[in-house]
Coordinates of N, CA, C and O in Angstrom, one line a residue:
X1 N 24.9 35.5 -21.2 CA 25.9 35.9 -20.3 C 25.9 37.4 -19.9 O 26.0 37.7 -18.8
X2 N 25.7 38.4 -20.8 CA 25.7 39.6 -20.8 C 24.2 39.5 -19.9 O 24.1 39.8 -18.7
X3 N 23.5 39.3 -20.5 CA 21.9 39.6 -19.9 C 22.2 39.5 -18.1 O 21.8 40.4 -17.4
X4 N 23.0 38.2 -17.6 CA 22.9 38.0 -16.2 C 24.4 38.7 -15.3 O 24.8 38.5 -14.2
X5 N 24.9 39.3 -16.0 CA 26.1 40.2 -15.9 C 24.7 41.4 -15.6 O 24.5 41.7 -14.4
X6 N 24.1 42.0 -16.3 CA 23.7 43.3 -15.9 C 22.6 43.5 -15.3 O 22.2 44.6 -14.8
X7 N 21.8 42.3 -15.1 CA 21.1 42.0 -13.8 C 21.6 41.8 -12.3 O 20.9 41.7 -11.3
X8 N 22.8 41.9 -12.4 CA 23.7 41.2 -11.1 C 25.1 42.7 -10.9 O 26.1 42.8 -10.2
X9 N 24.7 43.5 -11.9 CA 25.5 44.3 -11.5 C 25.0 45.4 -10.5 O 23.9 45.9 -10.6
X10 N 26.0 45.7 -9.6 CA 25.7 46.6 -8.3 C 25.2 48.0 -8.3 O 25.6 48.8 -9.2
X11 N 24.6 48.3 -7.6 CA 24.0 49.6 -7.7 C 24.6 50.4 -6.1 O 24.5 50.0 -5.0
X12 N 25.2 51.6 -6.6 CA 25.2 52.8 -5.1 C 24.4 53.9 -5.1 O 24.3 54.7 -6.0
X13 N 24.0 53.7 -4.3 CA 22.8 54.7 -4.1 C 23.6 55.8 -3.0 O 24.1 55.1 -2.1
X14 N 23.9 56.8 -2.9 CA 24.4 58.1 -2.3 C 23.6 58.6 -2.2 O 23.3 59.1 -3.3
X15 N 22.4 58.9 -1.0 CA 21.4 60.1 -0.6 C 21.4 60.0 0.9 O 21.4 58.9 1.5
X16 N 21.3 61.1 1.1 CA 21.3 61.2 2.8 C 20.4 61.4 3.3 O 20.4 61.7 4.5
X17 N 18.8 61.2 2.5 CA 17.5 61.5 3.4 C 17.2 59.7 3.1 O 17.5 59.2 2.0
X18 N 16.8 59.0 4.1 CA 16.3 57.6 4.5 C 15.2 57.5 4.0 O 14.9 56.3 3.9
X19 N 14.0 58.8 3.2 CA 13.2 58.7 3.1 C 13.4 58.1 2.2 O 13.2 56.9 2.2
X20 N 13.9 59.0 1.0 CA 14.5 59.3 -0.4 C 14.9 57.7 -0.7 O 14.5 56.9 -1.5
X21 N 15.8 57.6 0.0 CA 16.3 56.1 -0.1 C 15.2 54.7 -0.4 O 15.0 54.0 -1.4
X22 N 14.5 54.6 1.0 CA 13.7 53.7 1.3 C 12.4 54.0 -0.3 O 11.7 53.1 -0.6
X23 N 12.3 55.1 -0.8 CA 11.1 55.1 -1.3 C 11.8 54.8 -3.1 O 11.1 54.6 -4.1
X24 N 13.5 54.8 -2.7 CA 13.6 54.0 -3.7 C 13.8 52.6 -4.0 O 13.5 51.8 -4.9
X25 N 14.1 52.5 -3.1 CA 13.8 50.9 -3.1 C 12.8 50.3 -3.0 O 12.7 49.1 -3.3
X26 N 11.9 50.9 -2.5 CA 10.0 50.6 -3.2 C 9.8 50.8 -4.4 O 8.9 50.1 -4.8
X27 N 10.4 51.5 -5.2 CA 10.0 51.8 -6.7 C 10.9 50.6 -7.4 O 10.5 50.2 -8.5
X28 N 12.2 50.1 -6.7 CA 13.2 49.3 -7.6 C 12.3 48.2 -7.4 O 12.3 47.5 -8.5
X29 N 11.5 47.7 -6.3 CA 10.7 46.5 -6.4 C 9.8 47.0 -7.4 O 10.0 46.2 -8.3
X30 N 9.0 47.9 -7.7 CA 7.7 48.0 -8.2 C 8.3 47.8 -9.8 O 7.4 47.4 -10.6
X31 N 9.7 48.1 -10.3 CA 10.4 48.4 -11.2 C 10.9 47.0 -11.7 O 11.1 46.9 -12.9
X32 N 11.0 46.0 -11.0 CA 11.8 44.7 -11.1 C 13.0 45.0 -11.1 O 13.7 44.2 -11.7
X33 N 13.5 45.9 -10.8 CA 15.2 46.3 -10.6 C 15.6 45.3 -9.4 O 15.4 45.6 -8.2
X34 N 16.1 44.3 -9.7 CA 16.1 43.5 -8.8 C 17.8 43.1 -8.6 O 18.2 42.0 -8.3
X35 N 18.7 44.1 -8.7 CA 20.3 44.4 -8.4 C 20.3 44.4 -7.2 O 19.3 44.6 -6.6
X36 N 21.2 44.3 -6.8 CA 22.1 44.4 -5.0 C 22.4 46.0 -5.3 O 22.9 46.7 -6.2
X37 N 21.8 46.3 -4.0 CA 22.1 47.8 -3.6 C 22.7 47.8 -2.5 O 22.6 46.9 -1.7
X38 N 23.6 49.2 -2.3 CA 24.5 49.7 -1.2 C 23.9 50.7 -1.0 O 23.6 51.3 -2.1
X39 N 23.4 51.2 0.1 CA 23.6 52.6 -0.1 C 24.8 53.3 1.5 O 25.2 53.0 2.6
X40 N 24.8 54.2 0.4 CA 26.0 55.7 1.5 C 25.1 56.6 1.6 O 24.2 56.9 0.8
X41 N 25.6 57.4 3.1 CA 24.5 58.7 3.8 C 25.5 59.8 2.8 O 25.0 60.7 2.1
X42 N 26.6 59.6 2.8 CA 26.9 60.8 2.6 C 28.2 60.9 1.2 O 28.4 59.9 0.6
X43 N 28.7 62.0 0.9 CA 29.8 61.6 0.0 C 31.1 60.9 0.5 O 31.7 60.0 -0.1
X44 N 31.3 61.4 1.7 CA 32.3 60.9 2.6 C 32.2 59.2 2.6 O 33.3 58.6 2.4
X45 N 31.3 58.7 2.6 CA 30.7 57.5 3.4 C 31.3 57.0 2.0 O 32.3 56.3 2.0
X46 N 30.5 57.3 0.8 CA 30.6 57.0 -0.9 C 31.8 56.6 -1.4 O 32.0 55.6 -2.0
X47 N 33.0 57.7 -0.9 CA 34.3 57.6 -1.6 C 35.0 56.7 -0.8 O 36.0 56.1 -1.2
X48 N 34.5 56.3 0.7 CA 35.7 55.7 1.6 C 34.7 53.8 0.8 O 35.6 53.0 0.5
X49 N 33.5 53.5 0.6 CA 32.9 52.7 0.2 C 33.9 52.4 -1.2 O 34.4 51.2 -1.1
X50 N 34.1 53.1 -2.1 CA 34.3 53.0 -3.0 C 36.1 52.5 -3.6 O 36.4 51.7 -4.5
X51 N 37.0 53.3 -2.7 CA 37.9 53.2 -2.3 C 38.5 51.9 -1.0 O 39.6 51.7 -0.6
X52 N 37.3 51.3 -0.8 CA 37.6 50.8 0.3 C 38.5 50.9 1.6 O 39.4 50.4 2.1
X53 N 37.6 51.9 1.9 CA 38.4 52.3 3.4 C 37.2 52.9 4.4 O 36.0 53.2 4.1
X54 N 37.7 53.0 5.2 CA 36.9 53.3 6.8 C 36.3 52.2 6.7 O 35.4 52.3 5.9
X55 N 36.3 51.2 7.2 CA 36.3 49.3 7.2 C 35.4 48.6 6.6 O 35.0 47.5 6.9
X56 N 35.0 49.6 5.2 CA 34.4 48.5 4.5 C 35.5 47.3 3.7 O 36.7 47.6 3.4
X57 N 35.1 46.1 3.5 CA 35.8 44.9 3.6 C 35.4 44.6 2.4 O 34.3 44.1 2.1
X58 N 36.9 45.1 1.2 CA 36.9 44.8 -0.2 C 36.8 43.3 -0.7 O 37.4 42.8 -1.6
X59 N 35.8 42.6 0.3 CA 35.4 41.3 0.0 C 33.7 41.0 -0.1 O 33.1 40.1 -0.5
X60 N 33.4 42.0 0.5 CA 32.1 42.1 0.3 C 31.5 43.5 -0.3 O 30.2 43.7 -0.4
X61 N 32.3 44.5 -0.6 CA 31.8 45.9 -1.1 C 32.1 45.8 -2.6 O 32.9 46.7 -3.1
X62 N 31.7 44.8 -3.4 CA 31.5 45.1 -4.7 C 31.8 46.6 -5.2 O 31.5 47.6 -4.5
X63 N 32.6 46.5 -6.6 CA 32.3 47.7 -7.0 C 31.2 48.0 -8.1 O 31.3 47.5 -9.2
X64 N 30.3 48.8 -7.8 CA 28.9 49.0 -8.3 C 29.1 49.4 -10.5 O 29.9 50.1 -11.1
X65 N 28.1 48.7 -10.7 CA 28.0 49.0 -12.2 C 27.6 50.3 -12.3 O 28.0 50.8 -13.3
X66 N 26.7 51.0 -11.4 CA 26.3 52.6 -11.6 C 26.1 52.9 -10.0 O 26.1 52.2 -9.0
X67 N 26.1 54.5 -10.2 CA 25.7 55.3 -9.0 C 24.7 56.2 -8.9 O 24.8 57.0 -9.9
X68 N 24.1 56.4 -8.4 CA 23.0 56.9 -8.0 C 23.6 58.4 -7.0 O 23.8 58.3 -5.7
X69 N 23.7 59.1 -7.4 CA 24.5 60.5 -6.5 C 23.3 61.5 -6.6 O 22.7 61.9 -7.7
X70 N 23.1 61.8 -5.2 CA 22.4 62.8 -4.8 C 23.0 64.2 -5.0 O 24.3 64.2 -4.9
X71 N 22.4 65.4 -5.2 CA 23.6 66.6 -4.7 C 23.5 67.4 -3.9 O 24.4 68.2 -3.8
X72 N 22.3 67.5 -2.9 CA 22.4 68.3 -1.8 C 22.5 67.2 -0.8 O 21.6 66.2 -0.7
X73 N 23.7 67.4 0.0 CA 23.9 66.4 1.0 C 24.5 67.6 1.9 O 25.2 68.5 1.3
X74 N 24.3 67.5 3.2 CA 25.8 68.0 4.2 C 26.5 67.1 4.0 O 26.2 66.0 3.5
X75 N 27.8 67.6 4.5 CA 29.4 67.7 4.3 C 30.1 67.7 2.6 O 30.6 68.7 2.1
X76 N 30.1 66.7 2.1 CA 30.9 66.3 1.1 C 29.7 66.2 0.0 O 29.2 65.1 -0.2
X77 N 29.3 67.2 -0.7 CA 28.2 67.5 -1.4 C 28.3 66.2 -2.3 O 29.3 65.5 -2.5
X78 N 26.8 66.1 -2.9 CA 27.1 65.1 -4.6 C 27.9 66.0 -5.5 O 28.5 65.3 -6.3
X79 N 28.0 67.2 -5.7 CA 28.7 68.3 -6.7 C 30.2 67.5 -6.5 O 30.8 66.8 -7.3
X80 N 30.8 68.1 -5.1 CA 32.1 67.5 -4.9 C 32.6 65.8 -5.3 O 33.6 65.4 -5.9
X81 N 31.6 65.1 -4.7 CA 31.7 64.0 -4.8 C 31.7 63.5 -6.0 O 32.6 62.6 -6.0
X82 N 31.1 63.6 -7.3 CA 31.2 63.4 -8.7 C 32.2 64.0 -8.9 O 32.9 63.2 -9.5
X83 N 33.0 65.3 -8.7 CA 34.1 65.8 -9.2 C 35.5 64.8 -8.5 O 36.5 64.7 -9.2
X84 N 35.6 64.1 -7.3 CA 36.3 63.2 -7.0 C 36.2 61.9 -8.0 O 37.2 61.3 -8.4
X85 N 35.1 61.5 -8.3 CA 35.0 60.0 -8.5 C 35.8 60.2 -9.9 O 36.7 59.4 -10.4
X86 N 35.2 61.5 -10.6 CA 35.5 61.2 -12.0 C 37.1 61.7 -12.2 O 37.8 61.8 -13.2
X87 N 37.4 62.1 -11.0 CA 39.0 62.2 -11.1 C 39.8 61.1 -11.0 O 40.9 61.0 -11.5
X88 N 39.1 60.1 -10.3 CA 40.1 59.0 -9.6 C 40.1 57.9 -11.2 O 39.1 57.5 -11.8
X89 N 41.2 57.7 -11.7 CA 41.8 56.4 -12.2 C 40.9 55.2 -12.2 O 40.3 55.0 -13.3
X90 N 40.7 54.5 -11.1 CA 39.6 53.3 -10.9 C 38.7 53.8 -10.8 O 37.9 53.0 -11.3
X91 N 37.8 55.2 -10.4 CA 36.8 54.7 -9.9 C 35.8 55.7 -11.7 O 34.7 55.4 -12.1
X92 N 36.9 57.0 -12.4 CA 35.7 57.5 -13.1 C 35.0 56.4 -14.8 O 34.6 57.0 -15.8
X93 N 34.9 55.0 -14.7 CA 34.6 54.6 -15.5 C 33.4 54.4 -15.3 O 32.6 54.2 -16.3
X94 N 32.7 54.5 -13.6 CA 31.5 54.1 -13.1 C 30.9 55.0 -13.6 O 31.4 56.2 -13.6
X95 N 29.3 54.7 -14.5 CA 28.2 56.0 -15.0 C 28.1 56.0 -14.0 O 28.2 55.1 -13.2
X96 N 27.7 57.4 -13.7 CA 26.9 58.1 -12.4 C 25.6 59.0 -12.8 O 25.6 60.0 -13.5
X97 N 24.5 58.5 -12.0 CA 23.3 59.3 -12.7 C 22.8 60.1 -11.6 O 22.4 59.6 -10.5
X98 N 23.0 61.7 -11.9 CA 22.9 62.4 -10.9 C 21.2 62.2 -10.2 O 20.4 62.6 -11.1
X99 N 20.6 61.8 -9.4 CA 19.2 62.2 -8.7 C 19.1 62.7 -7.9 O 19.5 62.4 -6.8
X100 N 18.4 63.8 -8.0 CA 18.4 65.0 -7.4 C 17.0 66.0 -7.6 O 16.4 66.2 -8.7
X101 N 16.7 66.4 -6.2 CA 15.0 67.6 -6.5 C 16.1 69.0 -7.4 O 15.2 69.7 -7.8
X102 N 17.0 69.5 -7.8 CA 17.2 70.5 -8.5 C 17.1 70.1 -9.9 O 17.4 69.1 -10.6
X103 N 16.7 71.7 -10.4 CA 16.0 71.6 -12.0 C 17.0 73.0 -12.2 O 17.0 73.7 -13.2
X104 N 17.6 73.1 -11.3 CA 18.6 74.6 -11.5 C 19.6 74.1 -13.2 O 20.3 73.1 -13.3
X105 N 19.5 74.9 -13.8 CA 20.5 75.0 -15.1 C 22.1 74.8 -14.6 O 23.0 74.2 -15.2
X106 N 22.1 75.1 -14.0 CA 23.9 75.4 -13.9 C 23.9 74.5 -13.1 O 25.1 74.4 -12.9
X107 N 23.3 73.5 -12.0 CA 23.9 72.4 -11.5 C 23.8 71.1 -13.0 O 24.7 70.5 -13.4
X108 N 22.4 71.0 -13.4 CA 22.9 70.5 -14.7 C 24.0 70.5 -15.7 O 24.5 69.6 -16.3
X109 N 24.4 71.7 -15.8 CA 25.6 72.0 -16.7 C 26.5 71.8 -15.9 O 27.6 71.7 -16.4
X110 N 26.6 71.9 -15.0 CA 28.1 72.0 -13.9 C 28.8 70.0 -13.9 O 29.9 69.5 -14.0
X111 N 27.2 69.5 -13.8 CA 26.8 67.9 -13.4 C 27.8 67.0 -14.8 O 28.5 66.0 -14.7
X112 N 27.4 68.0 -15.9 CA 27.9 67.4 -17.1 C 29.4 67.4 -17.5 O 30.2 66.7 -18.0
X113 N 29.3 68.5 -17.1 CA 30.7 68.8 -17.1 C 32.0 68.5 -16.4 O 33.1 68.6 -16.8
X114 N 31.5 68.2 -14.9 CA 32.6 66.6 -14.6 C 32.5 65.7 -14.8 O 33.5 65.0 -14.5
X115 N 31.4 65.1 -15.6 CA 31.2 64.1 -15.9 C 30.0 62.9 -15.6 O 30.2 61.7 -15.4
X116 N 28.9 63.7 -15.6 CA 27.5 63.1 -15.0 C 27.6 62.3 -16.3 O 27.9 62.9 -17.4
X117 N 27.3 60.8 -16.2 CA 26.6 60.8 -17.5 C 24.8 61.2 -17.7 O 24.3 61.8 -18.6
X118 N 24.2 60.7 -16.5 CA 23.1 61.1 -16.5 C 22.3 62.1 -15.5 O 22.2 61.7 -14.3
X119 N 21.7 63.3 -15.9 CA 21.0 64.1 -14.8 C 19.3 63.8 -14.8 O 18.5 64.3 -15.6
X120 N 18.9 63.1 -13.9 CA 17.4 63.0 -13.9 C 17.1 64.1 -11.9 O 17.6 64.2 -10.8
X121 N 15.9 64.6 -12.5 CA 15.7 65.6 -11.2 C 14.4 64.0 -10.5 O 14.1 63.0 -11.2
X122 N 14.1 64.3 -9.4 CA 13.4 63.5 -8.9 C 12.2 63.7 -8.5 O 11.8 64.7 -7.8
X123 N 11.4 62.7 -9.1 CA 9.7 63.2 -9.4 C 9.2 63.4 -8.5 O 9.6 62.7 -7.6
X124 N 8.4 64.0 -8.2 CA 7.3 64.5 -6.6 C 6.9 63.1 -6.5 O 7.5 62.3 -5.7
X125 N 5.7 62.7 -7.4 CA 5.0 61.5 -6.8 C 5.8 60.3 -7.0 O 6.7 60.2 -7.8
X126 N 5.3 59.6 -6.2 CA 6.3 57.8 -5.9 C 6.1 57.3 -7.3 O 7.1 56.8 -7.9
X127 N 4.5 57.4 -8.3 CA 4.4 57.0 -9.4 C 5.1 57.6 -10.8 O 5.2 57.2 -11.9
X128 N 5.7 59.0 -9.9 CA 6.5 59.3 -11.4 C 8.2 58.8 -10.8 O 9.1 58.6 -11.7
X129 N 8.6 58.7 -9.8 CA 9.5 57.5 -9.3 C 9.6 56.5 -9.7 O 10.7 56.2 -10.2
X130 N 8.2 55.6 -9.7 CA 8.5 54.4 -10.6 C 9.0 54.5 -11.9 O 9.9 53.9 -12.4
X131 N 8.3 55.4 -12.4 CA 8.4 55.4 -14.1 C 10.1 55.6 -14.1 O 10.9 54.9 -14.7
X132 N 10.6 56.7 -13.4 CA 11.8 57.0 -13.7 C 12.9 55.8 -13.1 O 14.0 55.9 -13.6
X133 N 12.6 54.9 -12.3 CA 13.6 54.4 -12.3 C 13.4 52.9 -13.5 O 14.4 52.3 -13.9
X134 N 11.9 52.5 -13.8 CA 12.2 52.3 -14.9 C 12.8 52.4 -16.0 O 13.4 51.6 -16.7
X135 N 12.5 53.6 -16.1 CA 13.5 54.0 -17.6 C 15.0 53.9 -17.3 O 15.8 53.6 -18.2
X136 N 15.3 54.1 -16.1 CA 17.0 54.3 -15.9 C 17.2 52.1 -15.9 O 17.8 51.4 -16.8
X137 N 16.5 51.7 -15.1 CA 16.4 50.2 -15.8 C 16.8 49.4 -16.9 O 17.6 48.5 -16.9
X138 N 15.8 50.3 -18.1 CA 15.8 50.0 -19.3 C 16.7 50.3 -20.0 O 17.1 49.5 -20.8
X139 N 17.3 51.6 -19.9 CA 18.3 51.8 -20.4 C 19.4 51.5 -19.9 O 20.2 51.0 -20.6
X140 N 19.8 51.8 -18.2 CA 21.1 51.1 -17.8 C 21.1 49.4 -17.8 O 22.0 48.8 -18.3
X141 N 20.8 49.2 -17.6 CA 20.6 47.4 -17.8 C 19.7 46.4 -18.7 O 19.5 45.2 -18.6
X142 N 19.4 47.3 -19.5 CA 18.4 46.3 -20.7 C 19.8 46.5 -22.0 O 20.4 45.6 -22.7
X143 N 19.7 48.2 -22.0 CA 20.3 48.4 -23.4 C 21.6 48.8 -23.6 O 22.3 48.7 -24.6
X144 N 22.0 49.4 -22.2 CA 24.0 50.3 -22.7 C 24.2 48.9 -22.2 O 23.4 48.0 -21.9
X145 N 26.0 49.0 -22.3 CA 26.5 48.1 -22.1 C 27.6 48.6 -20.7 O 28.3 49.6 -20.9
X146 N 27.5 48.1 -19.6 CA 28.3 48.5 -18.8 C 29.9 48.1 -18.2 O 29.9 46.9 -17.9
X147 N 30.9 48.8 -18.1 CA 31.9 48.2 -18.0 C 32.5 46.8 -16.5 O 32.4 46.8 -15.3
X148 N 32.9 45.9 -17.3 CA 33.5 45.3 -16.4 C 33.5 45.7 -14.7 O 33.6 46.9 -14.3
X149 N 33.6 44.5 -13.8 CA 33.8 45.0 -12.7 C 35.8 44.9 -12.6 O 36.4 44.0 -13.3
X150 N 36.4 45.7 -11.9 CA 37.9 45.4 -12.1 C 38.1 45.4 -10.6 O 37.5 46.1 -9.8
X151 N 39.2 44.7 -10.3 CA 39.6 44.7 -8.9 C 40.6 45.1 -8.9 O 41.5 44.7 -9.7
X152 N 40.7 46.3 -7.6 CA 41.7 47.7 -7.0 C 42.8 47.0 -7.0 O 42.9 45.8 -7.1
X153 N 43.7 47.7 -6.9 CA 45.2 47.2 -6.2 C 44.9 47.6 -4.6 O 45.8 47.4 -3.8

């Protein structure tokens, strides 16, 4: 039961380059990550997704077992956007694994300290992509255990 609970749990992807996106979901096939993905352009897009508002329809917007948060985005940065999620009541139980091209120290430490659980920077080549979403795989859905889905008021 657990095993098909964390195969079937939802994934948000938050990045605002299409490239970024698209070349993850080439690696999630190449990965056998074979979860239902959402993705949001922006933070804005993420919190109204998540929250259910600006017309997504809390009958088909699952709430995701993890998040995938970018941190340079225009408008509503990933920095901001993790500092929202892990404030909110419902939403900060979601792990959120920062992905991101910075290797800068103090957005890692800034990342942790609202409450990233995980910071991975994003590998140049598509093959060190696969590996890495592998491992986030293995570890988010082979070995932690992730919390229930719960429904909003």
């Amino acid at each position: 039961m657990i095993e098909n609970i964390r195969k079937t749990q939802p994934i948000l992807m938050v990045e605002d380059s299409e490239d970024d996106y698209e070349a993850a979901m080439r690696a999630f096939k190449k990965a056998s990550l074979h979860n239902p993905v959402s993705w949001c352009r922006s933070g804005e897009e993420a919190l109204d997704f998540l929250k259910h508002e600006g017309g997504y329809n809390t009958s088909t917007a699952e709430r995701p077992g993890l998040i995938l948060l970018d941190l340079n985005m225009p408008g509503l940065d990933g920095r901001k956007t993790l500092k929202l999620i892990k404030e909110n009541a419902h939403l900060k139980g979601i792990p959120v694994i920062i992905l991101t091209t910075s290797a800068d120290e103090r957005d890692i430490e800034t990342c942790y300290q609202m409450g990233a659980n995980t910071y991975v920077q994003k590998p140049v080549s598509f093959d060190g992509l696969i590996d890495a979403i592998k491992r986030i795989k293995e570890y988010w859905f082979e070995i932690a255990l992730l919390p229930k889905d719960e429904k909003h008021d």
